[in-house]
Short mmCIF file of C-alpha atoms in Angstrom, two decimals:
data_model
loop_
_atom_site.label_atom_id
_atom_site.label_comp_id
_atom_site.label_asym_id
_atom_site.label_seq_id
_atom_site.Cartn_x
_atom_site.Cartn_y
_atom_site.Cartn_z
CA MET A 1 120.59 54.69 75.74
CA HIS A 2 122.72 53.60 78.71
CA LYS A 3 122.03 55.12 82.13
CA LYS A 4 123.38 52.60 84.62
CA ASN A 5 122.45 54.69 87.70
CA TYR A 6 118.78 54.64 86.64
CA GLY A 7 118.71 50.98 86.07
CA HIS A 8 118.26 51.26 82.29
CA GLN A 9 119.55 48.94 79.70
CA ARG A 10 120.79 49.77 76.25
CA GLY A 11 118.01 49.91 73.69
CA GLY A 12 115.45 51.83 75.65
CA ILE A 13 114.01 55.18 74.86
CA CYS A 14 114.63 58.27 76.94
CA GLY A 15 111.24 59.73 77.66
CA GLU A 16 108.94 61.09 80.40
CA TYR A 17 107.86 59.37 83.54
CA CYS A 18 104.33 58.20 84.00
CA LYS A 19 102.97 56.13 86.79
CA LYS A 20 103.51 52.44 86.12
CA LYS A 21 99.96 51.38 86.67
CA THR A 22 98.76 53.79 84.12
CA ILE A 23 100.70 52.61 81.16
CA LYS A 24 100.56 48.87 81.74
CA PHE A 25 98.92 48.49 78.39
CA ILE A 26 102.22 49.08 76.70
CA LYS A 27 103.70 45.60 76.04
CA GLY A 28 107.31 45.19 77.06
CA PHE A 29 107.18 48.25 79.26
CA SER A 30 109.51 48.44 82.24
CA LEU A 31 109.56 51.36 84.65
CA PRO A 32 112.14 52.35 87.16
CA SER A 33 110.52 52.09 90.58
CA TYR A 34 111.87 55.46 91.85
CA GLY A 35 109.76 57.68 89.61
CA LEU A 36 112.41 59.64 87.68
CA TRP A 37 111.69 61.22 84.29
CA LEU A 38 113.33 58.30 82.42
CA TYR A 39 111.87 55.01 81.51
CA LYS A 40 112.50 52.20 79.17
CA ILE A 41 110.13 50.72 76.67
CA HIS A 42 110.58 48.06 73.97
CA PRO A 43 110.88 50.16 70.82
CA SER A 44 109.05 47.67 68.66
CA CYS A 45 105.76 48.14 70.47
CA TRP A 46 104.83 51.78 69.79
CA SER A 47 106.39 54.58 67.85
CA SER A 48 107.99 57.40 69.73
CA ALA A 49 105.08 59.59 68.52
CA TYR A 50 102.84 57.73 70.86
CA ILE A 51 105.35 57.12 73.77
CA LEU A 52 106.86 60.65 73.82
CA GLY A 53 103.93 62.55 72.41
CA LEU A 54 100.20 61.67 72.31
CA MET A 55 100.36 59.30 75.39
CA CYS A 56 102.75 61.06 77.65
CA MET A 57 103.81 64.55 78.90
CA PRO A 58 102.47 66.41 75.84
CA GLY A 59 99.21 64.51 75.74
CA LEU A 60 98.63 64.83 79.43
CA SER A 61 99.50 68.61 79.38
CA ALA A 62 96.96 69.14 76.65
CA TYR A 63 94.47 67.12 78.61
CA VAL A 64 95.06 68.93 81.88
CA GLY A 65 95.01 72.37 80.29
CA PHE A 66 92.17 71.99 77.86
CA ILE A 67 89.88 69.35 79.43
CA GLU A 68 90.51 69.71 83.26
CA ILE A 69 91.16 73.42 83.55
CA CYS A 70 89.10 74.80 80.62
CA SER A 71 86.10 72.40 80.75
CA PRO A 72 85.20 72.94 77.11
CA LYS A 73 81.64 72.85 75.88
CA LYS A 74 80.46 71.88 72.44
CA GLY A 75 80.40 74.81 70.04
CA GLU A 76 82.82 77.01 72.02
CA TYR A 77 85.49 79.07 70.27
CA VAL A 78 89.02 77.95 71.04
CA PHE A 79 92.38 79.51 70.24
CA VAL A 80 95.72 77.58 70.62
CA SER A 81 99.07 79.42 70.25
CA SER A 82 102.19 77.51 69.15
CA ALA A 83 99.62 75.29 67.79
CA SER A 84 101.74 72.88 65.92
CA GLY A 85 104.12 72.38 68.91
CA ALA A 86 104.38 69.32 71.08
CA VAL A 87 101.33 70.23 73.22
CA GLY A 88 99.46 72.55 71.05
CA GLN A 89 98.74 70.16 68.36
CA ILE A 90 97.03 67.81 70.85
CA ALA A 91 95.07 70.61 72.47
CA GLY A 92 93.72 71.62 69.13
CA GLN A 93 92.67 67.98 68.23
CA PHE A 94 90.95 67.63 71.68
CA ALA A 95 89.16 70.87 70.84
CA LYS A 96 87.86 69.39 67.57
CA LEU A 97 86.98 66.13 69.12
CA MET A 98 84.96 68.03 71.81
CA GLY A 99 82.94 69.80 69.06
CA CYS A 100 84.58 73.26 69.44
CA TYR A 101 85.66 75.64 66.78
CA VAL A 102 89.40 76.00 66.91
CA VAL A 103 91.96 78.25 65.45
CA GLY A 104 95.71 77.98 65.90
CA SER A 105 98.62 80.31 65.47
CA ALA A 106 102.08 79.19 64.33
CA GLY A 107 105.35 80.72 63.04
CA SER A 108 105.47 79.58 59.40
CA ASP A 109 103.22 79.05 56.44
CA GLU A 110 104.32 75.36 56.47
CA LYS A 111 103.05 74.97 60.03
CA VAL A 112 99.70 76.79 59.21
CA ASP A 113 99.24 74.42 56.39
CA LEU A 114 99.84 71.37 58.71
CA LEU A 115 97.32 72.84 61.23
CA LYS A 116 94.51 73.19 58.65
CA ASN A 117 95.25 70.13 56.49
CA LYS A 118 96.64 67.54 58.69
CA LEU A 119 95.77 68.34 62.37
CA GLY A 120 92.15 69.37 61.64
CA PHE A 121 92.16 72.99 62.89
CA ASP A 122 89.28 74.98 61.51
CA ASP A 123 91.58 77.74 60.70
CA ALA A 124 95.14 78.99 61.36
CA PHE A 125 97.37 81.89 60.85
CA ASN A 126 101.11 82.81 60.77
CA TYR A 127 101.53 85.27 63.64
CA LYS A 128 104.79 86.43 62.16
CA LYS A 129 102.90 87.98 59.19
CA GLU A 130 100.45 89.92 61.57
CA HIS A 131 101.51 93.32 62.60
CA ASP A 132 98.38 93.69 64.76
CA LEU A 133 97.64 90.56 66.79
CA ASP A 134 94.45 92.02 68.21
CA ALA A 135 93.24 92.73 64.71
CA ALA A 136 94.15 89.24 63.56
CA LEU A 137 92.27 87.61 66.43
CA LYS A 138 89.26 89.81 65.74
CA ARG A 139 89.37 88.55 62.15
CA TYR A 140 89.39 84.86 63.19
CA PHE A 141 87.11 85.23 66.22
CA MET A 142 84.34 87.76 65.37
CA ASP A 143 82.36 86.68 68.45
CA GLY A 144 85.32 86.36 70.58
CA ILE A 145 87.21 83.49 72.38
CA ASP A 146 85.94 81.18 74.98
CA ILE A 147 89.04 79.13 75.64
CA TYR A 148 92.69 80.12 75.06
CA PHE A 149 95.30 77.40 75.39
CA ASP A 150 98.45 79.57 75.96
CA ASN A 151 101.88 78.26 75.04
CA VAL A 152 103.57 81.53 74.43
CA GLY A 153 102.56 84.33 76.78
CA GLY A 154 103.65 87.90 75.94
CA LYS A 155 102.12 90.00 73.10
CA MET A 156 99.82 87.13 72.03
CA LEU A 157 98.50 86.79 75.52
CA ASP A 158 97.88 90.48 75.82
CA ALA A 159 96.03 90.57 72.53
CA VAL A 160 93.96 87.47 73.54
CA LEU A 161 92.85 89.16 76.66
CA LEU A 162 91.17 91.90 74.58
CA ASN A 163 89.22 89.19 72.73
CA MET A 164 87.97 86.86 75.36
CA ARG A 165 84.28 86.30 75.83
CA GLN A 166 82.41 86.44 79.12
CA HIS A 167 83.25 83.49 81.38
CA GLY A 168 86.31 82.59 79.22
CA ARG A 169 89.07 80.39 80.45
CA ILE A 170 92.73 80.63 79.79
CA ALA A 171 95.06 77.68 80.44
CA ALA A 172 98.64 78.95 80.94
CA CYS A 173 100.66 75.97 79.80
CA GLY A 174 103.82 77.80 78.66
CA MET A 175 105.18 81.27 77.83
CA ILE A 176 107.94 80.29 75.34
CA SER A 177 108.06 83.92 73.91
CA GLN A 178 109.37 85.05 77.30
CA TYR A 179 111.89 82.33 78.34
CA ASP A 180 115.01 83.91 76.89
CA LEU A 181 114.15 87.55 77.78
CA GLU A 182 116.10 89.31 80.48
CA GLN A 183 112.80 90.80 81.80
CA SER A 184 109.50 89.50 80.49
CA GLU A 185 107.16 91.79 78.49
CA GLY A 186 104.49 93.45 80.52
CA ILE A 187 100.86 92.30 80.11
CA HIS A 188 98.73 95.35 80.05
CA ASN A 189 95.09 93.96 79.53
CA LEU A 190 94.54 91.90 82.70
CA MET A 191 91.63 94.23 83.65
CA ASN A 192 89.72 92.24 81.12
CA LEU A 193 89.89 89.18 83.38
CA ILE A 194 87.54 91.18 85.73
CA LEU A 195 85.33 92.73 83.15
CA LYS A 196 84.69 89.45 81.37
CA ASN A 197 84.70 87.07 84.41
CA ASN A 198 87.67 85.20 83.01
CA ARG A 199 89.79 82.68 84.69
CA MET A 200 93.43 82.20 83.91
CA GLU A 201 95.13 79.11 85.42
CA GLY A 202 98.72 77.88 85.16
CA PHE A 203 99.87 74.38 85.48
CA VAL A 204 102.85 72.23 85.58
CA VAL A 205 101.93 68.81 84.36
CA THR A 206 103.94 66.94 87.04
CA ASN A 207 101.16 68.04 89.48
CA TYR A 208 98.55 66.13 87.49
CA PHE A 209 99.90 62.70 87.13
CA HIS A 210 96.88 61.45 89.05
CA LEU A 211 94.79 62.31 86.05
CA TYR A 212 96.67 60.12 83.77
CA PRO A 213 94.06 57.24 83.93
CA GLN A 214 91.26 59.68 82.93
CA PHE A 215 93.40 61.09 80.23
CA LEU A 216 93.93 57.57 78.80
CA ASP A 217 90.20 56.66 79.05
CA LEU A 218 89.50 59.61 76.86
CA THR A 219 92.46 59.45 74.44
CA LEU A 220 93.15 55.81 73.74
CA PRO A 221 89.91 55.12 71.88
CA TYR A 222 90.63 58.18 69.58
CA ILE A 223 94.13 56.95 69.08
CA LYS A 224 93.01 53.39 68.29
CA GLU A 225 90.39 54.66 65.88
CA GLY A 226 93.04 56.91 64.11
CA LYS A 227 91.29 59.96 65.06
CA MET A 228 94.36 61.63 66.58
CA VAL A 229 97.66 62.20 64.79
CA TYR A 230 101.05 63.43 66.03
CA ILE A 231 103.83 65.32 64.29
CA GLU A 232 107.39 64.98 65.42
CA ASP A 233 110.57 66.68 64.31
CA VAL A 234 113.20 64.10 64.81
CA VAL A 235 117.01 64.82 64.63
CA GLU A 236 119.66 62.11 64.81
CA GLY A 237 122.36 61.73 67.55
CA LEU A 238 122.97 63.37 70.85
CA GLU A 239 125.34 65.71 69.11
CA SER A 240 122.31 67.33 67.41
CA GLY A 241 120.88 68.32 70.85
CA PRO A 242 122.26 71.89 71.07
CA SER A 243 121.12 72.80 67.54
CA ALA A 244 117.73 71.24 68.07
CA LEU A 245 117.39 73.40 71.23
CA ILE A 246 118.26 76.55 69.29
CA LYS A 247 115.72 75.63 66.63
CA LEU A 248 113.05 75.06 69.15
CA PHE A 249 113.48 78.48 70.75
CA ALA A 250 113.74 80.10 67.30
CA GLY A 251 110.30 78.56 66.33
CA GLN A 252 111.85 76.44 63.61
CA THR A 253 110.75 73.05 65.05
CA VAL A 254 107.72 71.49 63.31
CA GLY A 255 105.95 69.38 65.85
CA LYS A 256 107.54 67.87 69.06
CA GLN A 257 111.28 68.04 68.98
CA VAL A 258 112.74 64.55 69.49
CA ILE A 259 116.43 63.61 69.69
CA HIS A 260 116.94 60.05 68.43
CA VAL A 261 120.11 59.04 70.40
CA SER A 262 120.57 55.39 69.24
CA ASN A 263 118.72 52.33 68.18
CA GLU A 264 120.80 50.14 70.39
CA MET B 1 65.20 110.18 97.35
CA HIS B 2 62.70 110.75 94.70
CA LYS B 3 62.99 108.68 91.49
CA LYS B 4 59.48 108.73 90.07
CA ASN B 5 60.46 106.77 87.01
CA TYR B 6 61.79 103.94 89.10
CA GLY B 7 58.74 103.87 91.31
CA HIS B 8 60.49 105.08 94.45
CA GLN B 9 59.03 107.21 97.08
CA ARG B 10 60.81 109.87 99.10
CA GLY B 11 62.54 108.59 102.21
CA GLY B 12 64.21 105.59 100.53
CA ILE B 13 67.88 104.85 100.32
CA CYS B 14 69.66 104.57 97.08
CA GLY B 15 71.52 101.32 97.08
CA GLU B 16 72.31 98.21 95.16
CA TYR B 17 69.89 95.89 93.68
CA CYS B 18 69.45 92.50 95.29
CA LYS B 19 66.81 89.81 94.39
CA LYS B 20 63.68 90.46 96.41
CA LYS B 21 63.43 86.98 97.89
CA THR B 22 66.93 87.06 99.32
CA ILE B 23 66.42 90.16 101.42
CA LYS B 24 62.86 89.58 102.61
CA PHE B 25 64.19 89.57 106.15
CA ILE B 26 64.56 93.37 106.02
CA LYS B 27 61.32 94.69 107.40
CA GLY B 28 59.85 97.45 105.42
CA PHE B 29 61.73 96.65 102.30
CA SER B 30 60.18 97.28 98.95
CA LEU B 31 61.92 96.42 95.75
CA PRO B 32 61.21 97.67 92.25
CA SER B 33 60.11 94.74 90.14
CA TYR B 34 62.30 95.59 87.14
CA GLY B 35 65.60 94.74 88.75
CA LEU B 36 67.48 98.09 88.59
CA TRP B 37 70.34 99.11 90.84
CA LEU B 38 67.98 101.16 93.08
CA TYR B 39 65.80 100.03 95.91
CA LYS B 40 63.90 101.47 98.79
CA ILE B 41 64.19 100.45 102.28
CA HIS B 42 62.70 101.78 105.58
CA PRO B 43 65.66 103.66 107.07
CA SER B 44 64.70 102.83 110.60
CA CYS B 45 65.29 99.05 110.17
CA TRP B 46 68.91 98.70 109.40
CA SER B 47 71.79 101.22 109.27
CA SER B 48 73.32 101.95 105.72
CA ALA B 49 76.45 100.04 106.89
CA TYR B 50 74.41 96.80 106.68
CA ILE B 51 72.22 97.71 103.67
CA LEU B 52 74.98 99.26 101.48
CA GLY B 53 77.95 97.32 102.90
CA LEU B 54 77.95 94.02 104.67
CA MET B 55 74.77 92.67 103.28
CA CYS B 56 74.91 93.88 99.70
CA MET B 57 77.36 94.54 96.91
CA PRO B 58 80.52 94.74 98.94
CA GLY B 59 79.64 91.79 101.17
CA LEU B 60 78.56 89.64 98.17
CA SER B 61 81.74 90.74 96.22
CA ALA B 62 83.90 89.61 99.30
CA TYR B 63 81.99 86.42 99.43
CA VAL B 64 82.25 85.64 95.76
CA GLY B 65 86.01 86.50 95.51
CA PHE B 66 87.17 84.97 98.69
CA ILE B 67 84.82 82.05 99.36
CA GLU B 68 83.47 81.01 95.98
CA ILE B 69 86.56 81.66 93.86
CA CYS B 70 89.40 81.12 96.37
CA SER B 71 87.95 78.24 98.50
CA PRO B 72 89.86 79.09 101.60
CA LYS B 73 91.17 76.37 103.98
CA LYS B 74 91.89 76.81 107.65
CA GLY B 75 95.48 77.99 108.24
CA GLU B 76 96.12 79.46 104.78
CA TYR B 77 97.94 82.73 104.26
CA VAL B 78 95.77 85.53 102.85
CA PHE B 79 96.68 88.88 101.53
CA VAL B 80 94.18 91.66 100.90
CA SER B 81 95.00 94.82 99.22
CA SER B 82 92.98 98.01 99.64
CA ALA B 83 92.06 96.12 102.81
CA SER B 84 90.14 98.82 104.52
CA GLY B 85 88.07 99.58 101.45
CA ALA B 86 84.37 98.78 100.87
CA VAL B 87 85.15 95.12 99.83
CA GLY B 88 88.57 94.40 101.39
CA GLN B 89 87.50 94.92 104.97
CA ILE B 90 84.85 92.17 104.53
CA ALA B 91 87.23 89.86 102.58
CA GLY B 92 89.71 90.12 105.51
CA GLN B 93 87.02 89.42 108.15
CA PHE B 94 85.90 86.38 106.20
CA ALA B 95 89.46 85.12 106.14
CA LYS B 96 89.77 85.42 109.91
CA LEU B 97 86.40 83.69 110.38
CA MET B 98 87.56 80.84 108.08
CA GLY B 99 90.66 80.40 110.33
CA CYS B 100 93.21 81.90 107.90
CA TYR B 101 96.06 84.17 108.69
CA VAL B 102 95.43 87.52 106.92
CA VAL B 103 97.52 90.55 106.22
CA GLY B 104 96.16 93.71 104.60
CA SER B 105 97.65 96.66 102.81
CA ALA B 106 96.26 100.20 102.87
CA GLY B 107 97.43 103.70 102.01
CA SER B 108 97.75 105.36 105.47
CA ASP B 109 98.76 104.57 108.99
CA GLU B 110 95.25 105.35 110.18
CA LYS B 111 93.91 102.70 107.96
CA VAL B 112 96.72 100.24 109.05
CA ASP B 113 95.56 100.85 112.62
CA LEU B 114 91.88 100.20 111.78
CA LEU B 115 92.88 96.90 110.07
CA LYS B 116 94.92 95.69 112.99
CA ASN B 117 92.72 97.00 115.87
CA LYS B 118 89.16 97.14 114.58
CA LEU B 119 88.80 94.74 111.66
CA GLY B 120 90.84 91.91 113.26
CA PHE B 121 93.57 91.54 110.58
CA ASP B 122 96.64 89.62 111.99
CA ASP B 123 98.82 92.32 110.57
CA ALA B 124 98.75 95.14 108.08
CA PHE B 125 101.14 97.65 106.33
CA ASN B 126 101.08 101.03 104.67
CA TYR B 127 102.11 100.28 101.08
CA LYS B 128 103.01 104.06 100.59
CA LYS B 129 105.93 103.62 102.99
CA GLU B 130 107.30 100.58 101.18
CA HIS B 131 109.79 101.15 98.41
CA ASP B 132 110.05 97.49 97.62
CA LEU B 133 106.63 95.79 97.64
CA ASP B 134 108.21 92.28 96.94
CA ALA B 135 110.46 92.71 100.06
CA ALA B 136 107.44 93.97 102.18
CA LEU B 137 105.44 90.89 101.20
CA LYS B 138 108.33 88.69 101.99
CA ARG B 139 108.47 90.27 105.50
CA TYR B 140 104.78 89.58 106.07
CA PHE B 141 104.54 86.14 104.39
CA MET B 142 107.79 84.31 104.97
CA ASP B 143 106.22 81.17 103.69
CA GLY B 144 104.34 82.86 100.87
CA ILE B 145 100.59 83.67 100.09
CA ASP B 146 98.00 81.14 99.35
CA ILE B 147 95.21 83.53 98.58
CA TYR B 148 95.36 87.12 97.19
CA PHE B 149 92.22 89.13 97.16
CA ASP B 150 93.21 91.83 94.60
CA ASN B 151 91.52 95.19 94.67
CA VAL B 152 94.38 97.25 93.11
CA GLY B 153 96.22 95.51 90.39
CA GLY B 154 99.50 97.07 89.08
CA LYS B 155 102.71 96.82 90.98
CA MET B 156 101.13 95.15 93.94
CA LEU B 157 99.85 92.34 91.85
CA ASP B 158 103.15 92.02 90.16
CA ALA B 159 104.91 91.70 93.56
CA VAL B 160 102.24 89.23 94.86
CA LEU B 161 102.87 86.96 91.84
CA LEU B 162 106.41 86.55 93.13
CA ASN B 163 105.22 85.58 96.59
CA MET B 164 102.42 83.13 95.77
CA ARG B 165 102.63 79.56 96.98
CA GLN B 166 101.98 76.42 95.05
CA HIS B 167 98.26 76.06 94.21
CA GLY B 168 97.57 79.62 95.26
CA ARG B 169 94.43 81.46 94.13
CA ILE B 170 94.06 85.11 93.13
CA ALA B 171 90.58 86.73 93.17
CA ALA B 172 90.66 89.68 90.83
CA CYS B 173 88.00 91.97 92.29
CA GLY B 174 89.35 95.41 91.24
CA MET B 175 92.34 97.23 89.89
CA ILE B 176 91.91 100.72 91.30
CA SER B 177 95.53 101.64 90.82
CA GLN B 178 95.09 101.37 87.08
CA TYR B 179 91.59 103.02 86.52
CA ASP B 180 92.93 106.49 85.76
CA LEU B 181 95.95 105.59 83.77
CA GLU B 182 96.01 106.16 80.01
CA GLN B 183 97.68 102.64 79.61
CA SER B 184 97.77 100.27 82.48
CA GLU B 185 101.18 99.20 83.94
CA GLY B 186 102.55 96.05 82.55
CA ILE B 187 102.48 92.85 84.72
CA HIS B 188 105.81 91.04 84.33
CA ASN B 189 105.63 88.06 86.54
CA LEU B 190 102.66 86.02 85.16
CA MET B 191 105.08 83.09 84.48
CA ASN B 192 104.58 82.47 88.16
CA LEU B 193 101.14 81.38 87.56
CA ILE B 194 102.53 78.45 85.67
CA LEU B 195 105.45 77.57 87.94
CA LYS B 196 103.26 77.67 90.97
CA ASN B 197 100.05 76.12 89.55
CA ASN B 198 98.15 79.25 90.46
CA ARG B 199 94.76 80.37 89.45
CA MET B 200 93.69 84.01 88.83
CA GLU B 201 89.99 84.74 88.32
CA GLY B 202 88.18 87.95 87.69
CA PHE B 203 84.66 88.64 88.54
CA VAL B 204 82.00 91.18 88.35
CA VAL B 205 79.50 90.72 91.23
CA THR B 206 76.40 91.20 89.14
CA ASN B 207 77.18 87.83 87.58
CA TYR B 208 76.77 86.12 91.00
CA PHE B 209 73.49 87.30 92.37
CA HIS B 210 72.38 83.73 92.39
CA LEU B 211 74.87 83.07 95.34
CA TYR B 212 73.15 85.67 97.54
CA PRO B 213 71.22 83.15 99.57
CA GLN B 214 74.36 81.22 100.33
CA PHE B 215 76.18 84.43 101.15
CA LEU B 216 73.44 85.39 103.62
CA ASP B 217 73.40 81.85 105.23
CA LEU B 218 77.03 82.40 105.97
CA THR B 219 77.07 86.03 106.92
CA LEU B 220 73.89 86.74 108.81
CA PRO B 221 74.80 84.56 111.87
CA TYR B 222 78.13 86.42 112.03
CA ILE B 223 76.38 89.77 111.87
CA LYS B 224 73.83 88.88 114.48
CA GLU B 225 76.50 87.70 116.78
CA GLY B 226 78.43 90.89 116.35
CA LYS B 227 81.46 89.04 114.73
CA MET B 228 81.52 91.34 111.71
CA VAL B 229 81.88 95.06 111.59
CA TYR B 230 81.80 97.60 108.87
CA ILE B 231 83.41 101.01 108.38
CA GLU B 232 81.89 103.71 106.20
CA ASP B 233 83.05 107.10 105.11
CA VAL B 234 79.86 109.16 104.89
CA VAL B 235 79.72 112.53 103.29
CA GLU B 236 76.63 114.79 103.41
CA GLY B 237 74.62 115.93 100.36
CA LEU B 238 74.64 115.09 96.73
CA GLU B 239 76.83 118.06 96.15
CA SER B 240 79.66 116.27 98.02
CA GLY B 241 79.70 113.57 95.32
CA PRO B 242 82.44 114.77 92.93
CA SER B 243 84.93 115.49 95.84
CA ALA B 244 84.10 112.10 97.41
CA LEU B 245 84.81 110.44 94.10
CA ILE B 246 88.16 112.27 93.93
CA LYS B 247 88.92 111.24 97.51
CA LEU B 248 88.12 107.63 96.60
CA PHE B 249 90.54 107.49 93.74
CA ALA B 250 93.22 109.31 95.76
CA GLY B 251 92.96 106.65 98.40
CA GLN B 252 91.83 109.01 101.03
CA THR B 253 88.49 107.37 101.85
CA VAL B 254 88.45 105.29 105.09
CA GLY B 255 86.03 102.35 104.53
CA LYS B 256 83.18 102.38 102.07
CA GLN B 257 82.38 105.78 100.65
CA VAL B 258 78.68 106.65 101.05
CA ILE B 259 76.92 109.82 99.91
CA HIS B 260 74.07 110.55 102.28
CA VAL B 261 71.68 112.50 100.00
CA SER B 262 68.76 113.20 102.35
CA ASN B 263 66.77 111.81 105.24
CA GLU B 264 63.51 112.64 103.56
#
């Protein structure tokens, strides 16, 4: 990719910005000094699944939302929506690594299968097949939910609020079900935050770059030991961008959506 | 009040339970050992404004929501709804004592006057005279709100979400506007929790009795120095209970609603 104004050379990968000092372990890495959301890496060092996924924005987002905001304890019940997505799949793996019981929701049977058989979730369900999300959650969490990693907002969030346990935590990472609505759906069950002493906290990952070293300290050993995996949905060529974006919002992407612009 | 089963004697005051060790400073105090929400005090020691208000459930609620959950910093912008109510009036006074700028909303001009001229709020407004709550909040908080102490929920909460600043905190203490609705109003602006890295935390004060000593450490000096006041709305006789409750939900109570059952 050629971005002369940003000091890049052909052959780099377009990705997310992370502070230089925190990713010095990546051989061949060079970072623009002005902190934009583009950087160049040597493509032979690490696959894009690590550079764009596990070790960068999605990984840090999962860390911030799940570890930093929700402070998980072993044995807690965790629910992740959009669980096979870029961030959700990492949040769910963190949950398992922390000794939690984790269930994910996704929008196809193929994704549910991935969650259960590749990403290590204890259970998963296809929310599109559920007419009553409250009933579905009660089926998977008979004793309620301690931690909800929210990527979707809307009706799922409203149903989760009915199923949270005392002192539960909700990390609001995204609300993709609401992004293309003229007016977002109303959330009716917030009273449960009070009754159950729940905390709901939103975050934008760019506010948490200072936690990147801690994130790496936790994550790198797992990656090196092969205890974390990452699923991408790679399309070829910049011309595939618009259709990839439409797929993303239609819930047809499996894993993180990546556009492979060029090898040069 | 005579409650033989609870070990009380005539002449006590019906109030909230607080751990015995934490209120030993009240002369003549005797506490049932089984931890119910009733206790007996000698009525000559302290007025009910202290026993039922500043130093008990409302005071501890304001402390938990404002101090413990919202961690105020000097100079921050604070908004309190139902600000002349049992808890709101204390939260607002805490805000001033912590060096914050505090605005309150209430449901009558009389209450607004109390907020500004007796309770020390920097400003206040009558929400019933505002057709556009978002516009009203923008008028009083040109730079946005750092801390919202929520006693009402509903439309006010939705408007506040549009006006929160980055890293703002919302203490969800009550949602009185929703209690008598068949279905609570929808909250549409929760996406702002994400965009502004906001935290919203609900609480029931009974979960925080362990903080009562810290609360007293902070509050008693202020009370002894006359730096905190408390407003009650006292009705006479148990037979006044139902109408007092109706007044409370109609927003006609000024200060904490107290039912004076008997002097004997």
